[in-house]
PDB file of C-alpha atoms in Angstrom:
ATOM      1  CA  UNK R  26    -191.874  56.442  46.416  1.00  0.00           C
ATOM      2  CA  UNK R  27    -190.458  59.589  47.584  1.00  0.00           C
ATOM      3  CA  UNK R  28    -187.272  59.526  44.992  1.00  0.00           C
ATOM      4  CA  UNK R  29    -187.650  62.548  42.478  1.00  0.00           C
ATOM      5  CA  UNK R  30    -191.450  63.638  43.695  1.00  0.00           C
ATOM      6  CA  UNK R  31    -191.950  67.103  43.415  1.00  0.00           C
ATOM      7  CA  UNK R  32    -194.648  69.547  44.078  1.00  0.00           C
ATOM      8  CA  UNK R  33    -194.314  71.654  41.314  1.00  0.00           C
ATOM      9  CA  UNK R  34    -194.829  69.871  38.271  1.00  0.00           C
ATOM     10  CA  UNK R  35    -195.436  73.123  35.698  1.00  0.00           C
ATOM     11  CA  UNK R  36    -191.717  72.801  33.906  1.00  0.00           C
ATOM     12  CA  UNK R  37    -190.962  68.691  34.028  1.00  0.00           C
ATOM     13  CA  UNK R  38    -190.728  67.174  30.540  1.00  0.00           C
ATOM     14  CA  UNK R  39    -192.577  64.349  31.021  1.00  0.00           C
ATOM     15  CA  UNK R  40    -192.039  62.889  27.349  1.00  0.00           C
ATOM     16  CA  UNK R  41    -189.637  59.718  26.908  1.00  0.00           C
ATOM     17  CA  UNK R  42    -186.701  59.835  26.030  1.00  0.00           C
ATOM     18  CA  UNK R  43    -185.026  57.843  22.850  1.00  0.00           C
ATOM     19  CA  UNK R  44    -183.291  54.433  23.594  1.00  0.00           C
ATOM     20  CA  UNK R  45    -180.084  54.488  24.425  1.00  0.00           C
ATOM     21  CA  UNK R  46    -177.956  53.139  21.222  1.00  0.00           C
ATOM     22  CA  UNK R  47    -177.403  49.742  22.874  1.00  0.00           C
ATOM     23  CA  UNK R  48    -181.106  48.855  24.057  1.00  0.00           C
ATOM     24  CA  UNK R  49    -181.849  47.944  20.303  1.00  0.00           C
ATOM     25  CA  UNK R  50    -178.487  45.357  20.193  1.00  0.00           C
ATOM     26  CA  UNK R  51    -179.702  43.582  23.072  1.00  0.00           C
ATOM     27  CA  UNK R  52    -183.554  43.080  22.151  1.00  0.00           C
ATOM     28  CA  UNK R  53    -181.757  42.213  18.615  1.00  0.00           C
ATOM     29  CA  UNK R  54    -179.817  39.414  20.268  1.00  0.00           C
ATOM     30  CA  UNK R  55    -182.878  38.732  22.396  1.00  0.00           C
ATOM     31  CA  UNK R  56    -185.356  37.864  20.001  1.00  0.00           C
ATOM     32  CA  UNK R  57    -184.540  34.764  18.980  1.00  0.00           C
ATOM     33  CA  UNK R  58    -185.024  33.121  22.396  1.00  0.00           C
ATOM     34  CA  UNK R  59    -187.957  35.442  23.225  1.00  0.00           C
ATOM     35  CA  UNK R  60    -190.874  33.181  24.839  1.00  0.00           C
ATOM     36  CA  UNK R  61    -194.189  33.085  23.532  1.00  0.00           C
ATOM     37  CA  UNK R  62    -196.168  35.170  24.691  1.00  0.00           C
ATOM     38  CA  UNK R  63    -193.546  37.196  26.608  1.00  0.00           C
ATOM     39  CA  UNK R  64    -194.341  38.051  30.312  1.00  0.00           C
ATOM     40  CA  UNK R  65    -195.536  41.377  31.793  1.00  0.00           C
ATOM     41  CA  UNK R  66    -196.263  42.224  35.409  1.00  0.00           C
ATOM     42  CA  UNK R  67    -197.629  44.858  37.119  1.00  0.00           C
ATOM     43  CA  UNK R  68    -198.249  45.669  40.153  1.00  0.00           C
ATOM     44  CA  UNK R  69    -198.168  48.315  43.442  1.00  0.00           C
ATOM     45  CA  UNK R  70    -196.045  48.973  46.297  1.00  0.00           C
ATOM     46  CA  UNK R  71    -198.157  47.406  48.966  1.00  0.00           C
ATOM     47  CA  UNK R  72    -200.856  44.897  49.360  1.00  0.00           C
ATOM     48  CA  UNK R  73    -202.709  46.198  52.528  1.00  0.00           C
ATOM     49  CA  UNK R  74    -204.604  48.679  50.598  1.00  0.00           C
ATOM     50  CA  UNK R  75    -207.553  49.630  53.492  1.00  0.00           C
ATOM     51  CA  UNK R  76    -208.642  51.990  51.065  1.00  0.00           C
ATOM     52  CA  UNK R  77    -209.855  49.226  48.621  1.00  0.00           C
ATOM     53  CA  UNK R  78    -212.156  47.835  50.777  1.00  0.00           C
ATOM     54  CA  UNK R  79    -215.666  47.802  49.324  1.00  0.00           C
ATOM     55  CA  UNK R  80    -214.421  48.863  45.395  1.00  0.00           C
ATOM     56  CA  UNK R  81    -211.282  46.569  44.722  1.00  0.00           C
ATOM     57  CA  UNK R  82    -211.748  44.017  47.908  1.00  0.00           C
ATOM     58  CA  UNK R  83    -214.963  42.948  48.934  1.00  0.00           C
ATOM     59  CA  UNK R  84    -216.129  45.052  51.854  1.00  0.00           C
ATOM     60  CA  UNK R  85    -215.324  43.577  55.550  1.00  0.00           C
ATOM     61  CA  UNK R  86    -212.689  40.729  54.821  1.00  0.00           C
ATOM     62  CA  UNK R  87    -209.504  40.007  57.117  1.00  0.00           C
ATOM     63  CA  UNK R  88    -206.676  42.062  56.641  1.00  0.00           C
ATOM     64  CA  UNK R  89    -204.653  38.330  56.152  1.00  0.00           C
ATOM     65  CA  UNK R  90    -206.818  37.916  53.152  1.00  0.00           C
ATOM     66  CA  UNK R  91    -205.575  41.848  51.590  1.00  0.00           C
ATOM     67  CA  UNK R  92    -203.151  39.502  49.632  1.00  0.00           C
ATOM     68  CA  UNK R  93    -205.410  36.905  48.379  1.00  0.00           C
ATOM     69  CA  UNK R  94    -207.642  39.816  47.204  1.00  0.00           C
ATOM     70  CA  UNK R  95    -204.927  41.893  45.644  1.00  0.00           C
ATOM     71  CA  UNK R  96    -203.674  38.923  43.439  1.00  0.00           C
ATOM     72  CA  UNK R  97    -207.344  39.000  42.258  1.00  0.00           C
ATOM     73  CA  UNK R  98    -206.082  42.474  40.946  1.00  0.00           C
ATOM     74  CA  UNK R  99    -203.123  42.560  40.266  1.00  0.00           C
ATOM     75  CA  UNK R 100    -200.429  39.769  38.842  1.00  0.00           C
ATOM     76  CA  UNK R 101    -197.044  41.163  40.642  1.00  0.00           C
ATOM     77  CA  UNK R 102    -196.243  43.342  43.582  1.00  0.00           C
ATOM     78  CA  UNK R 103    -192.918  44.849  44.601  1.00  0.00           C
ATOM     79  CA  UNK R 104    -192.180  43.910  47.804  1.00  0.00           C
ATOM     80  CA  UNK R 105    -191.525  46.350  49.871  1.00  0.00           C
ATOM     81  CA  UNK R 106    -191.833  45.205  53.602  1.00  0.00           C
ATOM     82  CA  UNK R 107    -188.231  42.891  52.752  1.00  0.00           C
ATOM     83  CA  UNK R 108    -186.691  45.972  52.721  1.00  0.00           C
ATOM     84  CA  UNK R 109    -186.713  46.217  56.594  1.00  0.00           C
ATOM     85  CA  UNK R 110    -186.832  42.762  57.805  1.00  0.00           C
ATOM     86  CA  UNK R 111    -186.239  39.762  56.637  1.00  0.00           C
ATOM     87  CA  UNK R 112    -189.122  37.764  56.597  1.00  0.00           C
ATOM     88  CA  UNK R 113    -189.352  34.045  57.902  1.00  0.00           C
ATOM     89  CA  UNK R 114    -190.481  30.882  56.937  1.00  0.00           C
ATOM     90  CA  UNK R 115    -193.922  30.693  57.950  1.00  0.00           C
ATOM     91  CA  UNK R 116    -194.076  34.232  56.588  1.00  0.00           C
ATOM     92  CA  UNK R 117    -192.823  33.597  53.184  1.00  0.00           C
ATOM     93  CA  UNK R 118    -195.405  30.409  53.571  1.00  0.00           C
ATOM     94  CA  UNK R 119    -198.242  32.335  54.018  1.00  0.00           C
ATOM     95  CA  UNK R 120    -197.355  34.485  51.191  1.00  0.00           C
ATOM     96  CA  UNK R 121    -196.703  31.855  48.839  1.00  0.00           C
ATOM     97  CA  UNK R 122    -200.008  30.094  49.812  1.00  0.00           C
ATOM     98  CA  UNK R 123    -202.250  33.358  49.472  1.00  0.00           C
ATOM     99  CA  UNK R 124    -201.821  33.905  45.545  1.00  0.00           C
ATOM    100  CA  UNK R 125    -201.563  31.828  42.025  1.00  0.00           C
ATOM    101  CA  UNK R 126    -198.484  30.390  40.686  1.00  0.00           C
ATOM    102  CA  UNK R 127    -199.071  33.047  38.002  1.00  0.00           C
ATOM    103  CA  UNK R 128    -197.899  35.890  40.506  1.00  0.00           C
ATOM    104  CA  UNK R 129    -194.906  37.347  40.860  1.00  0.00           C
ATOM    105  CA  UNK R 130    -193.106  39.072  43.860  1.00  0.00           C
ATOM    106  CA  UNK R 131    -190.249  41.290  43.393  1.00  0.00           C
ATOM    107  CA  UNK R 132    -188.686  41.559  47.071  1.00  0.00           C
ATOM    108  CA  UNK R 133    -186.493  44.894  47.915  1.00  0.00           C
ATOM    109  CA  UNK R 134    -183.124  43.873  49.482  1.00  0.00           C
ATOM    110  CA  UNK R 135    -182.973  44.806  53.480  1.00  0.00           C
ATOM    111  CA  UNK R 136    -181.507  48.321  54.077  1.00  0.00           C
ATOM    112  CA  UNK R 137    -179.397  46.717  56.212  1.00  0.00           C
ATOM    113  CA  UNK R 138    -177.520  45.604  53.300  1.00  0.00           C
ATOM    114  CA  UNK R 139    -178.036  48.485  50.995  1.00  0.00           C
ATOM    115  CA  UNK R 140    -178.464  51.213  52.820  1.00  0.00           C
ATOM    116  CA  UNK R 141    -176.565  50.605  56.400  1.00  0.00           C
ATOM    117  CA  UNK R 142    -173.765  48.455  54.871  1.00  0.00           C
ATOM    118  CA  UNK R 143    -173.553  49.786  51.660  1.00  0.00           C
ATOM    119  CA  UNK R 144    -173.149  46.315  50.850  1.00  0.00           C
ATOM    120  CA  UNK R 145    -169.765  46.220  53.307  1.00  0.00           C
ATOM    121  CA  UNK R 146    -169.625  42.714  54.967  1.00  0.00           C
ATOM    122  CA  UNK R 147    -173.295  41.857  53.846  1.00  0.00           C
ATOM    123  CA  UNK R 148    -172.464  37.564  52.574  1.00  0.00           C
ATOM    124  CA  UNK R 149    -174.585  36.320  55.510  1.00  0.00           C
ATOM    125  CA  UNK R 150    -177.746  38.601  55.323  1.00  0.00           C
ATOM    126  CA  UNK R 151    -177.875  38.187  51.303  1.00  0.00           C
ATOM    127  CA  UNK R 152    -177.588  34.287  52.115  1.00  0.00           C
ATOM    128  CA  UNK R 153    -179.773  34.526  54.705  1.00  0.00           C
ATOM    129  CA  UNK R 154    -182.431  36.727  52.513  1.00  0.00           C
ATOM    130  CA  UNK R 155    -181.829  34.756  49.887  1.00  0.00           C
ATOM    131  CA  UNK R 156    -182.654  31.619  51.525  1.00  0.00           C
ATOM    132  CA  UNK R 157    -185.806  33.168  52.985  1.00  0.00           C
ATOM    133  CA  UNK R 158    -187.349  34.250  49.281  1.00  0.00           C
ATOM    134  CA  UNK R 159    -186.375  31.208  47.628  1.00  0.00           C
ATOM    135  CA  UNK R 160    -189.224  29.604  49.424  1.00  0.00           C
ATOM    136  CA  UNK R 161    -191.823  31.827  47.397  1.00  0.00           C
ATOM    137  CA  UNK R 162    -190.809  29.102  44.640  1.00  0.00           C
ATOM    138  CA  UNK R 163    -192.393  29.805  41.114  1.00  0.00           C
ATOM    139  CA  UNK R 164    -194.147  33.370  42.334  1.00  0.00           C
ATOM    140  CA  UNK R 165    -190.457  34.200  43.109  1.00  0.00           C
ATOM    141  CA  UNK R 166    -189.955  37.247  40.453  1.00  0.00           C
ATOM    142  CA  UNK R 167    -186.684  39.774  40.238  1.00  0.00           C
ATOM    143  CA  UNK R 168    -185.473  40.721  43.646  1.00  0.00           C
ATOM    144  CA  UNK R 169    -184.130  44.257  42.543  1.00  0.00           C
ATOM    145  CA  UNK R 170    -181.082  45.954  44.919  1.00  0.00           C
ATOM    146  CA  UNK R 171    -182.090  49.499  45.888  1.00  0.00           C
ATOM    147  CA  UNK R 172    -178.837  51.435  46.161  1.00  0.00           C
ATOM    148  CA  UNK R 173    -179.308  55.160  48.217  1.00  0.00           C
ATOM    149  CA  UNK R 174    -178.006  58.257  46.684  1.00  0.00           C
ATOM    150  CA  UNK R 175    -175.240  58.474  48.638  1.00  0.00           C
ATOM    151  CA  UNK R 176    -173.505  55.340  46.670  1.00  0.00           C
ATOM    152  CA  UNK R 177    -171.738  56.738  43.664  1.00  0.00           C
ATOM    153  CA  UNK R 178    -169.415  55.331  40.861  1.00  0.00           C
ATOM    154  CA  UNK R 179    -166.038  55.341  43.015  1.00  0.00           C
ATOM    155  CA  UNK R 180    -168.378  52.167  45.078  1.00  0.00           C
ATOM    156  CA  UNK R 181    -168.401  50.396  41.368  1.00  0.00           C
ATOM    157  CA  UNK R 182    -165.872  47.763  42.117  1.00  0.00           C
ATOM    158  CA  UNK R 183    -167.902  46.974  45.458  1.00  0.00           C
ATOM    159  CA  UNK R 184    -170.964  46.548  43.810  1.00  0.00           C
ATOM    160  CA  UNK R 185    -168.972  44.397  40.879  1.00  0.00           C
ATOM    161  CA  UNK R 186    -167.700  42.313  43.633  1.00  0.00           C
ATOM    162  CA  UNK R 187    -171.272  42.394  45.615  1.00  0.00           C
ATOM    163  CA  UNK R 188    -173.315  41.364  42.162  1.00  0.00           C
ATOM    164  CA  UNK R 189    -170.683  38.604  41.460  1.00  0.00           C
ATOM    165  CA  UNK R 190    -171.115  36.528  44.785  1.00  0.00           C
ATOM    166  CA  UNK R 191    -174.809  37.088  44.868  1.00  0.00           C
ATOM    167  CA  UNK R 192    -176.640  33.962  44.709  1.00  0.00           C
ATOM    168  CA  UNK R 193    -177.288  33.098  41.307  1.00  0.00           C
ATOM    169  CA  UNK R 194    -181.064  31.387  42.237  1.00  0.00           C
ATOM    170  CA  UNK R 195    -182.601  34.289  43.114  1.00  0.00           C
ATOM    171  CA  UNK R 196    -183.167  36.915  39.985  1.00  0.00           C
ATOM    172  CA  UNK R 197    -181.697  40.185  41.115  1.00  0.00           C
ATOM    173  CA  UNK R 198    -182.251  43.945  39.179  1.00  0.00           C
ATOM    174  CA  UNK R 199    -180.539  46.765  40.297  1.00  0.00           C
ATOM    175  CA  UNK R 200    -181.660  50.513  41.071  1.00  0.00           C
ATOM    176  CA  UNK R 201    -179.114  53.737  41.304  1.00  0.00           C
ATOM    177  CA  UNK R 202    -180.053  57.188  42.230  1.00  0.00           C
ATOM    178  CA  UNK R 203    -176.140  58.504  42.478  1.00  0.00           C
ATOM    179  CA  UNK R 204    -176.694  61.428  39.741  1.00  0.00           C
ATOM    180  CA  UNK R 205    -172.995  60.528  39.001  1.00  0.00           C
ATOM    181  CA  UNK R 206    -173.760  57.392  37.777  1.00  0.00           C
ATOM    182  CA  UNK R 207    -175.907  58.872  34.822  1.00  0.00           C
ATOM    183  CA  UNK R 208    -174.335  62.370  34.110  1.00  0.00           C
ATOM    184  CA  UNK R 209    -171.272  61.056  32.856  1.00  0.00           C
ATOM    185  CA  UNK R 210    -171.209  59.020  29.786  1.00  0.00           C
ATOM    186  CA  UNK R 211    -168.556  56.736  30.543  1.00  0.00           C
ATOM    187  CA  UNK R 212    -169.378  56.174  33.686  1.00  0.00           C
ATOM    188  CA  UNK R 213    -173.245  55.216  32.651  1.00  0.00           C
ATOM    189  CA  UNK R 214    -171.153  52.595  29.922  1.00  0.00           C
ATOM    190  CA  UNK R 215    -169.199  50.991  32.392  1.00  0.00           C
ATOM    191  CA  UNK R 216    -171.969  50.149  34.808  1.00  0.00           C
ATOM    192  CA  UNK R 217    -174.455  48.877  32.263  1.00  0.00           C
ATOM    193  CA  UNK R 218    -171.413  46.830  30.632  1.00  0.00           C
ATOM    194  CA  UNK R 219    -170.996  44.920  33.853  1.00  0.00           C
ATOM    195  CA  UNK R 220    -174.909  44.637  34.722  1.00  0.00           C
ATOM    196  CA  UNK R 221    -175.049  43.155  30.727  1.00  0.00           C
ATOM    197  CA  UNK R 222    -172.313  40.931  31.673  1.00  0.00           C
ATOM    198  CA  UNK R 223    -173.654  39.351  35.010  1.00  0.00           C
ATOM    199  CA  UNK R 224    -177.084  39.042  33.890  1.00  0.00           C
ATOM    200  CA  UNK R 225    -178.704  42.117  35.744  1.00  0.00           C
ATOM    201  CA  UNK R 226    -181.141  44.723  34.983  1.00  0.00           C
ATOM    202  CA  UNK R 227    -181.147  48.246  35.627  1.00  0.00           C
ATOM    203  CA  UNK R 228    -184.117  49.761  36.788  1.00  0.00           C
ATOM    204  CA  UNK R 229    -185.386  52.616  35.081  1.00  0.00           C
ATOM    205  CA  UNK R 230    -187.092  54.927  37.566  1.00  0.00           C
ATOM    206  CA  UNK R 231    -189.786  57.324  35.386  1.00  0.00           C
ATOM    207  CA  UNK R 232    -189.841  60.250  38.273  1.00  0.00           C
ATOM    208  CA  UNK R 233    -190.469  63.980  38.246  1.00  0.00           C
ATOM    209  CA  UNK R 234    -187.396  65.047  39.475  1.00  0.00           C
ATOM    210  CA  UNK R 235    -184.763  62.957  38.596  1.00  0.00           C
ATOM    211  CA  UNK R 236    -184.978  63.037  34.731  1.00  0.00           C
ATOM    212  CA  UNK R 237    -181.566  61.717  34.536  1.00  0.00           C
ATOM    213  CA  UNK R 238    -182.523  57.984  35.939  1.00  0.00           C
ATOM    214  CA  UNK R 239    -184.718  57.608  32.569  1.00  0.00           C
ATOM    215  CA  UNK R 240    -181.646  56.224  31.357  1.00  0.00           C
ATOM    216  CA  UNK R 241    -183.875  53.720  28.540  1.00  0.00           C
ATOM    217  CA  UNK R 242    -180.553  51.314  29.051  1.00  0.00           C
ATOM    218  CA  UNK R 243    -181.425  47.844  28.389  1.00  0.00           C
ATOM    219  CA  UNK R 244    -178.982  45.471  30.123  1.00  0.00           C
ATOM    220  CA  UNK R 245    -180.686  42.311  30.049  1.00  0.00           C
ATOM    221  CA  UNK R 246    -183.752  41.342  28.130  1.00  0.00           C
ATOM    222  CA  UNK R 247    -186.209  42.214  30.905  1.00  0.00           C
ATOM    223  CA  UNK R 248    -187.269  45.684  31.668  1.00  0.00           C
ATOM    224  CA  UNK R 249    -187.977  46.821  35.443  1.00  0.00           C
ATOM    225  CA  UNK R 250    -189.932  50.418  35.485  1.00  0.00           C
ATOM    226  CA  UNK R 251    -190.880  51.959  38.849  1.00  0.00           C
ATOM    227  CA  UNK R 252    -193.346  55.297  38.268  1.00  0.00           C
ATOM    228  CA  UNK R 253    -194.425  57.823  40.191  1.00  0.00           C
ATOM    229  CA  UNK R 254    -197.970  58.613  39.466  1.00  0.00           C
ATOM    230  CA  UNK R 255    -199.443  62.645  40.197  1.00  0.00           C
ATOM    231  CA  UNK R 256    -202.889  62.112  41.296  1.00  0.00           C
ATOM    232  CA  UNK R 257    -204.548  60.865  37.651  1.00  0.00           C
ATOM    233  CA  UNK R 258    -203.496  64.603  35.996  1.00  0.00           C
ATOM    234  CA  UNK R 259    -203.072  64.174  32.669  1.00  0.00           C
ATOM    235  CA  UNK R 260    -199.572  64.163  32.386  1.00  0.00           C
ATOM    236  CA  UNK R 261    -200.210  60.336  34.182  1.00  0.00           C
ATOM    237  CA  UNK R 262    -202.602  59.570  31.150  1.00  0.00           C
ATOM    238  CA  UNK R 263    -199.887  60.846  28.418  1.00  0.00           C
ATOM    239  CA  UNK R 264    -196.795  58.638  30.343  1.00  0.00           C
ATOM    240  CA  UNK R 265    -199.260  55.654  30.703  1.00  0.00           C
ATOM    241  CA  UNK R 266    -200.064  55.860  26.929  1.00  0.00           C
ATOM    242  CA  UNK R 267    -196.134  56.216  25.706  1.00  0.00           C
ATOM    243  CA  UNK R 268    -195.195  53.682  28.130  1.00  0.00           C
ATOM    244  CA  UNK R 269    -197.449  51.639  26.422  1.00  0.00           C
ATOM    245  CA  UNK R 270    -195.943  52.183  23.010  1.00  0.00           C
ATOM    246  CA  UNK R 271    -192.608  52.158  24.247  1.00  0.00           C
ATOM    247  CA  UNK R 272    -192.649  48.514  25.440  1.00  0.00           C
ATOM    248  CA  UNK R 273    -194.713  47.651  22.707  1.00  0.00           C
ATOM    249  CA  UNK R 274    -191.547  48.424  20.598  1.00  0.00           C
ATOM    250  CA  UNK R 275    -189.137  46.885  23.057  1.00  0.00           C
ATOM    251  CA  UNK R 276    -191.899  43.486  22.870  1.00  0.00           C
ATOM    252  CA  UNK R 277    -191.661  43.821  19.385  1.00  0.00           C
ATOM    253  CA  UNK R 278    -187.915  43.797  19.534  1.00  0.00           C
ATOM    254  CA  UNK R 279    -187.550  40.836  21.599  1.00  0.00           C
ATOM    255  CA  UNK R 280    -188.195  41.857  24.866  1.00  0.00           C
ATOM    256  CA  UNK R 281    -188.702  38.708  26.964  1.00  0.00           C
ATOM    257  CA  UNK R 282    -190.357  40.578  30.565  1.00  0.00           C
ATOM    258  CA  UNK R 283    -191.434  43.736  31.756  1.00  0.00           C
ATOM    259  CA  UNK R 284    -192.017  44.382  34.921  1.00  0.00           C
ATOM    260  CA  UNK R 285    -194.302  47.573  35.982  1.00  0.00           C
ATOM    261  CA  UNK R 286    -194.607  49.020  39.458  1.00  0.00           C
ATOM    262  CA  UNK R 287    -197.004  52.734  39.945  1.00  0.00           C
ATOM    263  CA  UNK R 288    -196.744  54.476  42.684  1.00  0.00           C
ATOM    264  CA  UNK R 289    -199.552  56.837  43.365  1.00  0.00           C
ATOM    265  CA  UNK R 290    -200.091  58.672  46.758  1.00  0.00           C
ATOM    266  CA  UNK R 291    -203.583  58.084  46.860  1.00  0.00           C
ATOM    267  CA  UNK R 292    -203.697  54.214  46.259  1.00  0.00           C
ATOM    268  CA  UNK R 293    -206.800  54.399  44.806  1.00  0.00           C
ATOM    269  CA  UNK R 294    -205.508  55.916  41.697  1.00  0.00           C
ATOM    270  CA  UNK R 295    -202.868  53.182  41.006  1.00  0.00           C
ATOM    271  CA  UNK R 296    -205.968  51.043  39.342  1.00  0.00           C
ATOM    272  CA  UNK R 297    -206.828  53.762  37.070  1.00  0.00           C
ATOM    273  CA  UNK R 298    -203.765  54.388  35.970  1.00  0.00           C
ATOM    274  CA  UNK R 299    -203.067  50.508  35.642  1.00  0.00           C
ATOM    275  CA  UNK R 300    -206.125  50.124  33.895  1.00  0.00           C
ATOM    276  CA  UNK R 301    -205.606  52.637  31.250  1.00  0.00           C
ATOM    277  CA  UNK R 302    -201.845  51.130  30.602  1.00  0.00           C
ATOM    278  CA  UNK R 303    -203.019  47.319  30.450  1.00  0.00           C
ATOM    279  CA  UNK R 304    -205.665  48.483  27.550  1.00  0.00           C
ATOM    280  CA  UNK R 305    -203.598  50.957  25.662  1.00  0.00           C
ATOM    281  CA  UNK R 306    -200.432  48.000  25.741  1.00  0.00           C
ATOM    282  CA  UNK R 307    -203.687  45.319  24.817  1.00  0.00           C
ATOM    283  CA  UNK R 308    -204.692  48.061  21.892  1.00  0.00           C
ATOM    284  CA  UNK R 309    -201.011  48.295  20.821  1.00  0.00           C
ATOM    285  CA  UNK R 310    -199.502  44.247  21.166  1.00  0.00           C
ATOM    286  CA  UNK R 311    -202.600  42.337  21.906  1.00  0.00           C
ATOM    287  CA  UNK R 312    -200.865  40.758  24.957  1.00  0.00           C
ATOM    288  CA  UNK R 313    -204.212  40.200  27.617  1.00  0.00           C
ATOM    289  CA  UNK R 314    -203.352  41.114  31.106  1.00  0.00           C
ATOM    290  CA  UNK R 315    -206.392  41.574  32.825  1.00  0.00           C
ATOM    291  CA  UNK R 316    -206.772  44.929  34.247  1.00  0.00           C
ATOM    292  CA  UNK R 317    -207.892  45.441  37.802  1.00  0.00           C
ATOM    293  CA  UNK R 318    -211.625  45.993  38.316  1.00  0.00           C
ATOM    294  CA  UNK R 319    -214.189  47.100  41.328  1.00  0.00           C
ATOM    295  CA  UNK R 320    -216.079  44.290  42.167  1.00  0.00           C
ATOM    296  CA  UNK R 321    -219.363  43.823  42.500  1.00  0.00           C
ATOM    297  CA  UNK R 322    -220.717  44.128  46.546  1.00  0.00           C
ATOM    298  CA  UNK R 323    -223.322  42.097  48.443  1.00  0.00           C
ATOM    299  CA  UNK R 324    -226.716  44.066  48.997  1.00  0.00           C
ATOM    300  CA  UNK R 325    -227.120  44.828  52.141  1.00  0.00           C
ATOM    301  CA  UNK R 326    -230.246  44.149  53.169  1.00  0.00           C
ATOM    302  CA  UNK R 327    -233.858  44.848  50.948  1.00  0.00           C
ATOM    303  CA  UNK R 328    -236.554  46.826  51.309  1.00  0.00           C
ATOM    304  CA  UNK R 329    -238.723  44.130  50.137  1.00  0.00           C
TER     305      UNK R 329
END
């Protein structure tokens, strides 16, 4: 994830900031139909993970198996490859076929629709998208609607209008990287007030550069939190641990799911970092996700 990655990390305040005022009344009216145990996913960007070969995949399997093998790891991916194509049937098929009913996938709308559109004229390729996902059945997690940085607050009654013919099967969050939409109080109020009214998330994007889309805004009572990892520094051990904390209070509040996507440059760090999370959360809640692992490899030969 490119969105607020910056070189220079020396004067970023990584720290969290507090909960907006109106996170704590929805958990509060939340709780009472909060399941038991409540959810959490995490997961990466991307399943075909060459890199993993030999530590988190066994050495030498088929890259049509990557999947198989990464739900082995990991319980929920976001789904990036939607975002260019919709996928067909057999596709979507072989997807839902590869991993346990206990998975989740979190398709990216096409950027035909986001991005190219800007959500102009877009009925038949959500239909048509939607259609396409639904067939993932019960791994079928939060879609989530990337919008670019070039859609600001004067678009909000086209993305009212979008969110309120969007098909109602398919579990949709929302992302925006306008800074508009965040600098201005008012503005920030009357987004989340329509995203709390339809039923939608907004993601909360913990990035380097863009401080200002850590908006801790609660619409709904399930969190989605994409994070840009720096290599394993320890500024990625410090976020990990009060990310942990912080959703341990939102859990204890009535949070129903949390969804949590790294994004590392070097894949083979999003493990660590996922593994440190998933204990510190297990330390903090006692919730058991199991963390990913390098598995044990066939000997290659003997000398005996």
């Amino acid at each position: 994830m490119d969105f607020g990655r910056l070189s220079d990390l020396r004067y970023v305040d990584f720290r969290l900031p507090a909960d907006h005022p109106e996170t704590a009344r929805q958990l509060a009216r939340a709780l009472p139909t909060q399941p038991a145990p409540p959810a959490l996913y995490v997961g990466c960007p991307i399943w075909t993970n060459k890199a993993w070969l030999g530590s988190y995949f066994p050495a030498g399997i088929r890259e049509a198996d990557y999947l198989h093998h990464y739900a082995r790891q990991f319980n929920s991916i976001e789904l990036n490859t939607t975002h260019y194509r919709i996928p067909d049937a057999p596709t979507v098929r072989k997807w839902r076929e590869a991993v346990p009913d206990t998975f989740r996938f979190c398709p990216k709308i096409p950027q035909v629709i986001s991005h190219d559109r800007a959500l102009y004229n877009a009925d038949d390729l959500t239909v048509s998208f939607c259609r396409a996902i639904e067939g993932l059945g019960p791994t079928l997690g939060h879609a989530f609607l990337q919008l670019p940085p070039t859609f600001g607050p004067e678009h909000l009654p086209r993305l009212e209008r979008y969110l309120l013919d969007f098909p109602a099967y398919v579990p949709l969050a929302v992302e925006l990287r306008h800074p508009a939409w965040f600098s201005d109080a008012g503005l920030l109020a009357a987004v989340t007030a329509m995203l709390e009214a339809l039923g939608k998330p907004l993601v909360i994007s913990d990035v380097a550069g863009r401080r200002d889309a850590l908006h801790q805004r609660l619409t709904t009572p399930v969190t989605f939190l994409r994070l840009n990892g720096h290599g394993l520094i320890d500024s990625d051990f410090r976020r990990a641990d009060d990310w942990a904390a912080r959703l341990a209070g939102w859990l204890e509040a009535g949070l129903h799911t949390a969804y949590v996507f790294i994004h590392q440059k070097d894949i083979l760090h999003s493990p660590l970092w996922a593994e440190h999370f998933l204990r510190r959360l297990h330390e903090l809640t006692g919730m058991a996700v199991r963390p990913p692992r390098i598995i044990p490899q066939p000997m290659q030969g003997s000398l005996f």
